[in-house]
Structures are given as C-alpha cells and as structure tokens.
Amino acid sequence: MKTIRLFFVAAWMALCGTLSSQATHSFTVADGTFQLDGKPFTVRAAELHYPRIPRPYWEHRIRMCKALGMNTICIYVFWNVHEQREGQFDFTGQNDVAHFCRLAQKHGMWVIVRPGPYVCAEWEMGGLPWWLLKKPNIGLRQLDPYFMERVREFEKRVGQQLAPLTIERGGPIIMVQVENEYGSFGTNRPYVSQIRDIIRQEGFEHVTLFQCDWATNFENNALPDLLWTMNFGTGSDVDEQFRRLGELRPTTPKMCSEYWSGWFDKWGAQHETRPADDMVAGIDQMLRQGISFSLYMTHGGTSFGHWAGANSPGYAPDVTSYDYDAPINEHGQPTHKFWLLRETLQRHTAQKLPDVPASPMPVIDIPEFHLTEYAPLEAGIARTVNSSPLRTMEDLDMGWGTIIYRTTLPAIETPSTLTVNQCHDYGRVFVDSVQVGTIDRRLGQSAVTLPPCKQGAQLTIMVEGMGRINFGQAIADRKGITHQVTITTADDADIPLTLWAISLIPDDYECAINALSKTDKTTATLGAAGYYRGYFDLDSVGDTFLCTEHFGKGQVYVNGHPLGRFWSIGPQQTLYLPGCWLQKGRNEVIVLDVNGTDQPTLFGQRFPELNRLILATGNEHRTDPASRPSLPAPASQGVITANSGWQQATLPQAVTGRYLAVELTTDDVHGSALAEIVAYNAKSERLPCENWATRYVSSEDIVGGNHTADKAFDQQESTHWSGAQNNLPQLLVIDMGTRQTVGAVGLLLPNAHTASYRLFIFD
Ligand code: GLA
C-alpha cells in the first residue's frame, strides 16, 4: 500500500514538473500588431497538412519549415479523415493531429489551427464527410439542423484534442480560424456566427479567433468580434489587398492568412507554377511592412488514396500530387524557391537560421517489374442491389469506388442516343460486354450512341467516382448516376430505363485483396478493367516515384497503403511512393485499373513527372475559327482601368440568351486578360455558374502560365484567362448551359491591366 502511495506521489511530482517546465505564454492583439508575451510579433507561418505527409516524415517537414525561417505551422483539421463513418472518430496514428502540434512545439514552432468544418484545400468535399450526403437535400455550410449537429459533434472532438494545446494552457496554438473563406461561397452571418460560437464553446474561448477571406468579399460575412485576415497569392498587389481592411480597421494587425506559393493541378491540364522571384518579393514586402503571413503551401505533399478533391465550376478533379510548386517539394526536398525564400527570411531574422535537416530517406529507382496476377473488376463487387430507380453511391452507403449499373435493353432498330444524367464521374458503357462509349464528366459529356441491338441485350454502365467537389456551391456532389438514364431513338421517342441491378466496388485495399484471392475467377465483362498485382524486391528502402504510364486510370496500393489516383491523360504520370511504406525484401503492389492495360508493368524513378499531358483531343483549347459564333450588337461596352477592382456593367435592358461573350481589347504590355466574369439577373441576383463551359475562345495561353479560358469563370480571383497579345480583340464565348436573362455583368481584370470590353448575350 505504502509503495503504491509513494508511486502516486512521485508520478504527481513528475507531472507537476512537466507542466511547470511548459511555461505559458500569451498571444494577443494590441497597438496594431500581434504581441507574443507583450512584444510585437510577426507571424511567419508555413502551411502543412498532416494527412498529406506520412506520419514518419512529420518531424522532418516541420524542421524544414523552421530551417526556411518560419516561426509557425498552420494546419487545417480535416473532418472527413477523422470521422469516416458517422459517429466513429479517429485521432490516432496518421490522424493524431495533437501529436503533430506537439511535434511543432518541440521544435519551437507556434501553431495556427483551422478546424473548418469546411476547409476547401483541394481535399475531397472540402473536408466534409461524404456520409452527410446520405441525407437528401442536406444544407451544407448552412444552418441545417443535422449539419450543425454533426459540426458540433466534430468540433467537440477537435476541442478535446487541441484545446489543451492552446497558448494560454502552455501549448503552441496561437490562433484558431472560424470557417474558411465563406465569402466565396455565400453570405450568411448567422451561420458563420454559430460556427464561431461552437468553436468558442468547445474549448477555444481564450485563444485569438479569426476569419479569412478575399479583399473583395470579406465584408460580406465579417463578424465584429473576430480578427479579419486576407488571402491572396503570388503576384498580388499587397497594398491593394489590405486597402479596404485598413479603411475599416486602421489599427488591426495585417495578416495574409493564405499567401499562395503556387497552385494546384487538375487532370487534363498543364502543371501550374508561379515564379519564385514574385513569390519572394511579396513576402519581402510584407515583412518590410510588418505584415504577418502564412505561406500556402510551404510543403504541399500528396493527396493520398481518394482524398484529392475537385474544383468547380464545371467538374475539374485535382491530381494526386499536391506539390503546389511550393518551396519544399512533394517529397520534402528544398527547391530553388526554398533557397531564395530562406535567404530573404534570414535577412528579416536576428538569429541565424538552423541548418537544413537531412532527408529521412534517400531517393531510389525500382527496376521495371511485371504485375502478373489479375482479377477482373467484377471480382471486387462487394454487393449488388436491385432497384427500379437509379441509386447513387451515397444512397447505397458507399463513400468511394466504382458502381456498376446493369439493365436489359428493349429492341433498338436504329442507332440511338443513350443519355446518362448525370454521370459522376467517369463512365464506360457496354452492350453485352462490348464497349460502346465513355462518358467523362470533366468534359461535360453525358451521352453515347447505342448501336442497334436485340431485345434483352445487356446494358452495363460502369461509373468510377473521383474526388468530390471542394469549392463553390456544387459541394453536395453525389457519386454514380445521380438522376436518370434515357434512350432517345432516331424518331425522337424517349425511353427511360428502369429495373437496375446495381453493384458496388469500394476502392479499398481489402476489397482488392479479396478480389485477387477468389479462386472462382468471375468472367470479365468490362474489358481489361480489374486488379493487377505484382511484387518487387528491395535491398534498402527509399522514396521513389512509381511511373504509371502503362496503365489507364485508377488507384494504386503498395503494401496496403493507398498511393492515390492515376490517369494516363496526365499531367501527373508518376505517384509518390514514400520510402517509409517500403520494406527490405518483397513489396506488394496492386493497381486497380478501371480502363485496363495490356502492358501491366511499373517501375520507380528518382524524380516526379508532374507535367506530361497525353490527351486524345485538346479539351481546353477551343480556338477553332469554325466554331466562332457570329455576334449580335453588343449588350454593353466600356473601359476598365488598371487596379480598379470589380466593375459592374449594368445593361441598358436585360437580355436573354444561352451564350455570354466578352470581347477584350488592350494595347498595354500585359496583353488581354480577364480574372473573373460573373452575371446577374434583372433583380441583381448572381446567376449560378456551376455549369458554365467555354464554347469558343480566340486564344488562350496554355504554354506560359496555364491561363486557359475557364480561369475567367473559375470563381478564383487569383487566376486569369489570358489571350495572345497579337490577336486582338480577344473573344471568349461562355455557354451558360441554359438560357438566362442577364441584367448586369461583373468583370475583374488582373491588377495592372487596362482594357476596353464589349459584352454580348445571344442564342
Ligand atoms: C483557398 C482555400 C484553400 C485552397 C486555396 C487554393 O484559399 O482557402 O483551402 O483551396 O484556395 O489552393
């Protein structure tokens, strides 16, 4: 008994010793600056995402940020990795966000936490769990009672994990963000206020809370009792970005809470980069003016498995690599940007920066090897249900994977059109095991031609779901076929199809293993789609890049770890394979390929291939003069001068039509460029642009900077469409999807541009 008591006394003293050695600090806002322990403090934060970095590498990446000259790590908390099934929370292992914060503290870094609930981040559904979509008509990011109940439950767990780590309790957390860029989603102060209240009530009542938005929209949802920070990217005019904030709150500390070092990539488009000099110049200017910043991303990492999201308007799925052209590349190495930035940050820092830590792993090659085992995709079917109406994956309780819809056809005498409304996201259509077409949502496709066939022929539509949309109003992005399937015959009769057998193939490792272990191999009815397994031997481990160029489209698992999506169209042609997931001796690789291959080989190389597009047809470049429509008289015209922000062109009278065209002429050195175009109806309400597509563009820069036409209506002010300078005037014709009545048009040019414009609305 005495021994036990002594043990407790000793343990208590040890605990007190630990707590008292963890001296508490204070982080406050006073006299126009942030103050750490009462002294002015400039936040130099590095954004990192713990799910995008294998846990064994967390510490190395944090030390890299410190060596770069940062004093803070900024993180999102990703709801959908922590609650993959409703009510089942996981904050262990790779999800141990508290451990990540403690590692930052161990290396003398402060932490900014951004617990959503929505985070955007090019992450599946912006961090929201897919199972929310099981509720029909759920109001995401709104005061929907079920959504808010689940948000509170999640934030409660975040509080349990991270509230003990706030600065006043001896931890590293100096600031916590409320929601994320709500202004680019809508205007809803009551909702944002409730998120603020939940975050306060769940343990963050003393720490500094802030809201981030863009300079053009932060006032829409600004709450008086929160700090306001601005998000903008490389190349922005820093003074202009803070002008309005300075007018409204002359004594608030200035902070760029997301300064974009580069940008993200989508399948089927060039790799994005941003110039290192411009990035560093912006940071240098901010530091000279005492402006705090968070560099988004300082190290982007990888959206492993099925975690990459998709952008909207339209459907633009993000690639697996989240390299982001950041200073620390995808596999944790310093880049040219890193060294340039380190030099600049050193100039603004009194102490000598620590040495750059050695990489935890060498980089290795893996010689080519064959994947000799095969199981058809159908062997992965976990369950099949019969349903008269179509059902989505969410209806059938599956988060990610492939869904196969089968029915029998009536007799079709002449070629007919099969319309799949809507196919989310990539479909292959078969009649009696013969492929008759593919449907790629990315390209706005929804129909294939059916050949004549006999009554009773089997129709199979295989639909692979990709990342759920993470930006804008389209985030309730259900997977599979979301509405109906119809055949339209040559004489224009519509035949809706019903009575479906719906099979589910989850994309996870267990499912792949099961499929490959089946001895009664199912007959392959979907071409060569299926699971390919092979092995390679290693004498020593290291990071490598697995080249998937011989495969079609799907997922890769190595030793059970999901590496992410690949797609032969590029631009990404290799998948990052962290050495910490490899072992000496035999390693297993499974490729789930929904298109299939006749050359199932892989090899590992020492460098990533992030910029090799292999497109059958140019999907962005719609510059064929034959498709240039003839224009009616302009609905409006005017001139926009440099740095004048959003311009509203109110039409003398509202005009109705399906197409909205803008013609730009500029004679300045910058060429023609347009950052954003939006349309309003006659009541000044913004028209949705989720289904807008480029019908025609006179030219677009796809070489220099990936300034494609869609950048003019991607709702991202920091990206722009740019046309060739020698080809004036530039014309962009947007297909609005349906006829719309337009009363006004909003236009935003990139900073230094001046242009005259003419607007047209027509059918
Ligand atoms: C916004 C979001 C981020 C990310 C960037 C683009 O700033 O807040 O999560 O999506 O855009 O990379």
mmCIF file of C-alpha atoms in Angstrom, residues 267-485:
data_model
loop_
_atom_site.group_PDB
_atom_site.id
_atom_site.type_symbol
_atom_site.label_atom_id
_atom_site.label_comp_id
_atom_site.label_asym_id
_atom_site.label_seq_id
_atom_site.Cartn_x
_atom_site.Cartn_y
_atom_site.Cartn_z
ATOM 1 C CA TRP A 267 -6.334 16.138 -64.565
ATOM 2 C CA GLY A 268 -6.061 17.011 -68.224
ATOM 3 C CA ALA A 269 -4.425 20.440 -67.824
ATOM 4 C CA GLN A 270 -0.859 21.728 -67.570
ATOM 5 C CA HIS A 271 1.049 21.683 -64.291
ATOM 6 C CA GLU A 272 0.746 25.048 -62.513
ATOM 7 C CA THR A 273 3.738 27.065 -61.362
ATOM 8 C CA ARG A 274 4.263 30.583 -60.016
ATOM 9 C CA PRO A 275 7.555 32.492 -60.366
ATOM 10 C CA ALA A 276 9.892 32.172 -57.366
ATOM 11 C CA ASP A 277 11.027 35.810 -57.610
ATOM 12 C CA ASP A 278 7.461 37.105 -57.457
ATOM 13 C CA MET A 279 6.629 34.871 -54.512
ATOM 14 C CA VAL A 280 9.643 36.023 -52.550
ATOM 15 C CA ALA A 281 9.109 39.684 -53.478
ATOM 16 C CA GLY A 282 5.615 39.556 -51.973
ATOM 17 C CA ILE A 283 6.910 38.051 -48.737
ATOM 18 C CA ASP A 284 9.746 40.530 -48.571
ATOM 19 C CA GLN A 285 7.304 43.399 -48.956
ATOM 20 C CA MET A 286 5.025 42.019 -46.250
ATOM 21 C CA LEU A 287 7.899 41.602 -43.833
ATOM 22 C CA ARG A 288 9.182 45.117 -44.517
ATOM 23 C CA GLN A 289 5.742 46.381 -43.583
ATOM 24 C CA GLY A 290 5.388 44.150 -40.524
ATOM 25 C CA ILE A 291 2.598 42.145 -42.164
ATOM 26 C CA SER A 292 2.131 38.583 -40.907
ATOM 27 C CA PHE A 293 1.591 35.765 -43.386
ATOM 28 C CA SER A 294 1.017 32.064 -43.817
ATOM 29 C CA LEU A 295 2.610 30.587 -46.909
ATOM 30 C CA TYR A 296 0.074 28.261 -48.502
ATOM 31 C CA MET A 297 1.583 25.786 -49.247
ATOM 32 C CA THR A 298 5.079 25.740 -47.819
ATOM 33 C CA HIS A 299 5.062 21.987 -48.402
ATOM 34 C CA GLY A 300 2.007 20.596 -50.166
ATOM 35 C CA GLY A 301 2.672 16.851 -50.022
ATOM 36 C CA THR A 302 0.283 14.323 -51.520
ATOM 37 C CA SER A 303 -3.479 13.727 -51.557
ATOM 38 C CA PHE A 304 -3.071 10.008 -50.991
ATOM 39 C CA GLY A 305 -5.796 7.481 -51.735
ATOM 40 C CA HIS A 306 -9.103 9.060 -52.645
ATOM 41 C CA TRP A 307 -8.539 12.354 -50.817
ATOM 42 C CA ALA A 308 -7.949 14.664 -53.786
ATOM 43 C CA GLY A 309 -10.969 16.897 -54.364
ATOM 44 C CA ALA A 310 -12.286 18.588 -57.469
ATOM 45 C CA ASN A 311 -12.736 22.166 -58.499
ATOM 46 C CA SER A 312 -15.867 23.767 -59.867
ATOM 47 C CA PRO A 313 -17.458 25.465 -61.961
ATOM 48 C CA GLY A 314 -17.666 22.504 -64.254
ATOM 49 C CA TYR A 315 -16.015 19.432 -62.824
ATOM 50 C CA ALA A 316 -12.244 19.645 -62.583
ATOM 51 C CA PRO A 317 -10.828 16.785 -60.484
ATOM 52 C CA ASP A 318 -7.491 17.511 -58.812
ATOM 53 C CA VAL A 319 -4.468 15.311 -59.380
ATOM 54 C CA THR A 320 -2.924 13.252 -56.560
ATOM 55 C CA SER A 321 0.240 15.289 -56.154
ATOM 56 C CA TYR A 322 -0.217 18.428 -54.078
ATOM 57 C CA ASP A 323 3.286 19.600 -54.851
ATOM 58 C CA TYR A 324 1.750 23.050 -55.414
ATOM 59 C CA ASP A 325 5.067 24.385 -56.779
ATOM 60 C CA ALA A 326 5.790 25.051 -53.097
ATOM 61 C CA PRO A 327 9.265 25.808 -51.663
ATOM 62 C CA ILE A 328 9.511 22.301 -50.173
ATOM 63 C CA ASN A 329 8.558 19.845 -52.906
ATOM 64 C CA GLU A 330 6.216 16.885 -52.679
ATOM 65 C CA HIS A 331 8.877 14.563 -51.242
ATOM 66 C CA GLY A 332 10.242 17.071 -48.741
ATOM 67 C CA GLN A 333 13.263 18.396 -50.636
ATOM 68 C CA PRO A 334 14.237 22.082 -50.815
ATOM 69 C CA THR A 335 13.672 23.715 -54.212
ATOM 70 C CA HIS A 336 15.024 26.877 -55.806
ATOM 71 C CA LYS A 337 12.100 28.714 -54.196
ATOM 72 C CA PHE A 338 13.173 27.356 -50.809
ATOM 73 C CA TRP A 339 16.712 28.719 -51.033
ATOM 74 C CA LEU A 340 15.563 32.102 -52.329
ATOM 75 C CA LEU A 341 12.980 32.423 -49.591
ATOM 76 C CA ARG A 342 15.355 31.264 -46.874
ATOM 77 C CA GLU A 343 17.791 33.986 -47.865
ATOM 78 C CA THR A 344 15.016 36.587 -47.614
ATOM 79 C CA LEU A 345 13.664 35.317 -44.317
ATOM 80 C CA GLN A 346 17.199 35.236 -42.910
ATOM 81 C CA ARG A 347 17.531 38.945 -43.711
ATOM 82 C CA HIS A 348 14.441 39.612 -41.601
ATOM 83 C CA THR A 349 15.547 37.417 -38.678
ATOM 84 C CA ALA A 350 18.046 38.300 -35.958
ATOM 85 C CA GLN A 351 19.126 34.707 -35.174
ATOM 86 C CA LYS A 352 20.953 32.531 -37.652
ATOM 87 C CA LEU A 353 18.508 30.054 -39.175
ATOM 88 C CA PRO A 354 19.080 26.407 -38.303
ATOM 89 C CA ASP A 355 20.749 24.141 -40.843
ATOM 90 C CA VAL A 356 18.502 22.418 -43.332
ATOM 91 C CA PRO A 357 17.839 18.916 -41.942
ATOM 92 C CA ALA A 358 18.964 15.888 -43.894
ATOM 93 C CA SER A 359 16.242 13.998 -45.688
ATOM 94 C CA PRO A 360 14.919 10.995 -43.712
ATOM 95 C CA MET A 361 15.233 8.809 -46.812
ATOM 96 C CA PRO A 362 17.385 8.501 -49.902
ATOM 97 C CA VAL A 363 15.662 8.539 -53.286
ATOM 98 C CA ILE A 364 15.788 5.227 -55.164
ATOM 99 C CA ASP A 365 14.987 3.631 -58.508
ATOM 100 C CA ILE A 366 12.992 0.437 -58.792
ATOM 101 C CA PRO A 367 13.698 -1.534 -61.980
ATOM 102 C CA GLU A 368 10.728 -2.378 -64.138
ATOM 103 C CA PHE A 369 8.642 -5.304 -62.901
ATOM 104 C CA HIS A 370 5.559 -7.106 -64.175
ATOM 105 C CA LEU A 371 2.240 -7.395 -62.397
ATOM 106 C CA THR A 372 1.412 -10.947 -63.298
ATOM 107 C CA GLU A 373 -1.683 -11.623 -61.186
ATOM 108 C CA TYR A 374 -5.057 -10.408 -62.391
ATOM 109 C CA ALA A 375 -8.668 -10.399 -61.248
ATOM 110 C CA PRO A 376 -11.444 -8.755 -63.260
ATOM 111 C CA LEU A 377 -13.101 -5.692 -61.763
ATOM 112 C CA GLU A 378 -16.297 -7.680 -61.209
ATOM 113 C CA ALA A 379 -14.418 -9.837 -58.677
ATOM 114 C CA GLY A 380 -14.347 -6.751 -56.457
ATOM 115 C CA ILE A 381 -18.134 -6.470 -56.231
ATOM 116 C CA ALA A 382 -18.994 -6.231 -52.548
ATOM 117 C CA ARG A 383 -22.763 -6.340 -53.010
ATOM 118 C CA THR A 384 -25.494 -5.968 -55.617
ATOM 119 C CA VAL A 385 -28.931 -4.490 -55.072
ATOM 120 C CA ASN A 386 -31.912 -4.406 -57.382
ATOM 121 C CA SER A 387 -33.678 -1.106 -57.688
ATOM 122 C CA SER A 388 -36.191 0.285 -60.083
ATOM 123 C CA PRO A 389 -34.988 3.895 -59.865
ATOM 124 C CA LEU A 390 -31.284 4.610 -60.013
ATOM 125 C CA ARG A 391 -29.429 4.988 -56.742
ATOM 126 C CA THR A 392 -26.195 6.840 -56.007
ATOM 127 C CA MET A 393 -23.226 5.517 -54.041
ATOM 128 C CA GLU A 394 -24.355 7.573 -51.051
ATOM 129 C CA ASP A 395 -27.869 6.063 -51.237
ATOM 130 C CA LEU A 396 -26.220 2.653 -51.025
ATOM 131 C CA ASP A 397 -23.842 3.653 -48.228
ATOM 132 C CA MET A 398 -20.575 3.607 -50.128
ATOM 133 C CA GLY A 399 -18.143 6.510 -49.904
ATOM 134 C CA TRP A 400 -15.653 5.857 -52.673
ATOM 135 C CA GLY A 401 -15.205 3.451 -55.529
ATOM 136 C CA THR A 402 -16.883 2.201 -58.667
ATOM 137 C CA ILE A 403 -20.541 1.400 -59.195
ATOM 138 C CA ILE A 404 -21.901 -0.792 -61.974
ATOM 139 C CA TYR A 405 -25.451 -0.318 -63.271
ATOM 140 C CA ARG A 406 -26.980 -3.113 -65.339
ATOM 141 C CA THR A 407 -30.317 -3.459 -67.084
ATOM 142 C CA THR A 408 -31.769 -5.129 -70.180
ATOM 143 C CA LEU A 409 -32.482 -3.123 -73.288
ATOM 144 C CA PRO A 410 -35.607 -3.033 -75.440
ATOM 145 C CA ALA A 411 -35.097 -3.785 -79.140
ATOM 146 C CA ILE A 412 -33.304 -0.856 -80.773
ATOM 147 C CA GLU A 413 -33.568 -0.803 -84.543
ATOM 148 C CA THR A 414 -31.512 2.232 -85.468
ATOM 149 C CA PRO A 415 -28.605 3.852 -83.680
ATOM 150 C CA SER A 416 -29.979 5.769 -80.690
ATOM 151 C CA THR A 417 -28.666 8.113 -78.056
ATOM 152 C CA LEU A 418 -28.153 6.961 -74.502
ATOM 153 C CA THR A 419 -28.182 9.931 -72.128
ATOM 154 C CA VAL A 420 -26.791 9.435 -68.649
ATOM 155 C CA ASN A 421 -27.989 12.211 -66.428
ATOM 156 C CA GLN A 422 -25.602 12.713 -64.666
ATOM 157 C CA CYS A 423 -22.559 10.507 -64.721
ATOM 158 C CA HIS A 424 -20.318 11.222 -61.732
ATOM 159 C CA ASP A 425 -17.579 10.986 -62.757
ATOM 160 C CA TYR A 426 -16.123 8.669 -65.364
ATOM 161 C CA GLY A 427 -18.275 6.122 -67.144
ATOM 162 C CA ARG A 428 -17.764 3.281 -69.571
ATOM 163 C CA VAL A 429 -20.825 1.989 -71.390
ATOM 164 C CA PHE A 430 -21.049 -1.614 -72.610
ATOM 165 C CA VAL A 431 -23.674 -3.549 -74.555
ATOM 166 C CA ASP A 432 -23.213 -7.270 -73.990
ATOM 167 C CA SER A 433 -19.597 -6.763 -72.888
ATOM 168 C CA VAL A 434 -18.663 -4.624 -75.889
ATOM 169 C CA GLN A 435 -17.722 -1.061 -75.023
ATOM 170 C CA VAL A 436 -19.834 1.442 -76.968
ATOM 171 C CA GLY A 437 -18.547 4.663 -75.429
ATOM 172 C CA THR A 438 -17.156 6.550 -72.474
ATOM 173 C CA ILE A 439 -18.578 9.494 -70.554
ATOM 174 C CA ASP A 440 -16.154 11.943 -68.993
ATOM 175 C CA ARG A 441 -17.878 14.443 -66.695
ATOM 176 C CA ARG A 442 -14.772 16.627 -66.814
ATOM 177 C CA LEU A 443 -15.541 17.294 -70.483
ATOM 178 C CA GLY A 444 -19.232 17.929 -69.886
ATOM 179 C CA GLN A 445 -20.155 14.639 -71.605
ATOM 180 C CA SER A 446 -23.426 12.869 -70.879
ATOM 181 C CA ALA A 447 -24.340 10.750 -73.919
ATOM 182 C CA VAL A 448 -23.125 7.896 -76.103
ATOM 183 C CA THR A 449 -24.521 6.390 -79.288
ATOM 184 C CA LEU A 450 -26.080 2.955 -78.876
ATOM 185 C CA PRO A 451 -25.862 0.585 -81.845
ATOM 186 C CA PRO A 452 -28.987 -1.270 -82.940
ATOM 187 C CA CYS A 453 -29.490 -4.242 -80.652
ATOM 188 C CA LYS A 454 -31.883 -7.055 -79.898
ATOM 189 C CA GLN A 455 -34.411 -7.011 -77.122
ATOM 190 C CA GLY A 456 -32.828 -8.344 -73.942
ATOM 191 C CA ALA A 457 -29.307 -7.172 -74.713
ATOM 192 C CA GLN A 458 -27.499 -6.248 -71.523
ATOM 193 C CA LEU A 459 -26.589 -2.616 -70.908
ATOM 194 C CA THR A 460 -23.786 -2.020 -68.409
ATOM 195 C CA ILE A 461 -22.726 1.408 -67.229
ATOM 196 C CA MET A 462 -19.621 1.347 -65.066
ATOM 197 C CA VAL A 463 -19.085 4.591 -63.180
ATOM 198 C CA GLU A 464 -15.923 5.443 -61.291
ATOM 199 C CA GLY A 465 -16.319 8.203 -58.718
ATOM 200 C CA MET A 466 -13.464 10.681 -58.441
ATOM 201 C CA GLY A 467 -12.940 13.427 -55.855
ATOM 202 C CA ARG A 468 -15.989 15.298 -54.572
ATOM 203 C CA ILE A 469 -16.115 18.989 -55.435
ATOM 204 C CA ASN A 470 -14.418 21.075 -52.764
ATOM 205 C CA PHE A 471 -15.160 24.631 -53.877
ATOM 206 C CA GLY A 472 -18.241 26.749 -54.517
ATOM 207 C CA GLN A 473 -21.927 25.908 -54.432
ATOM 208 C CA ALA A 474 -21.592 22.442 -56.006
ATOM 209 C CA ILE A 475 -20.079 20.709 -52.935
ATOM 210 C CA ALA A 476 -23.051 18.360 -52.477
ATOM 211 C CA ASP A 477 -21.501 16.177 -55.159
ATOM 212 C CA ARG A 478 -23.063 12.715 -55.112
ATOM 213 C CA LYS A 479 -21.392 9.855 -56.990
ATOM 214 C CA GLY A 480 -22.625 7.300 -59.508
ATOM 215 C CA ILE A 481 -25.610 8.203 -61.690
ATOM 216 C CA THR A 482 -27.473 10.985 -59.922
ATOM 217 C CA HIS A 483 -30.691 11.314 -61.974
ATOM 218 C CA GLN A 484 -31.861 9.083 -64.833
ATOM 219 C CA VAL A 485 -30.811 7.208 -67.944
#
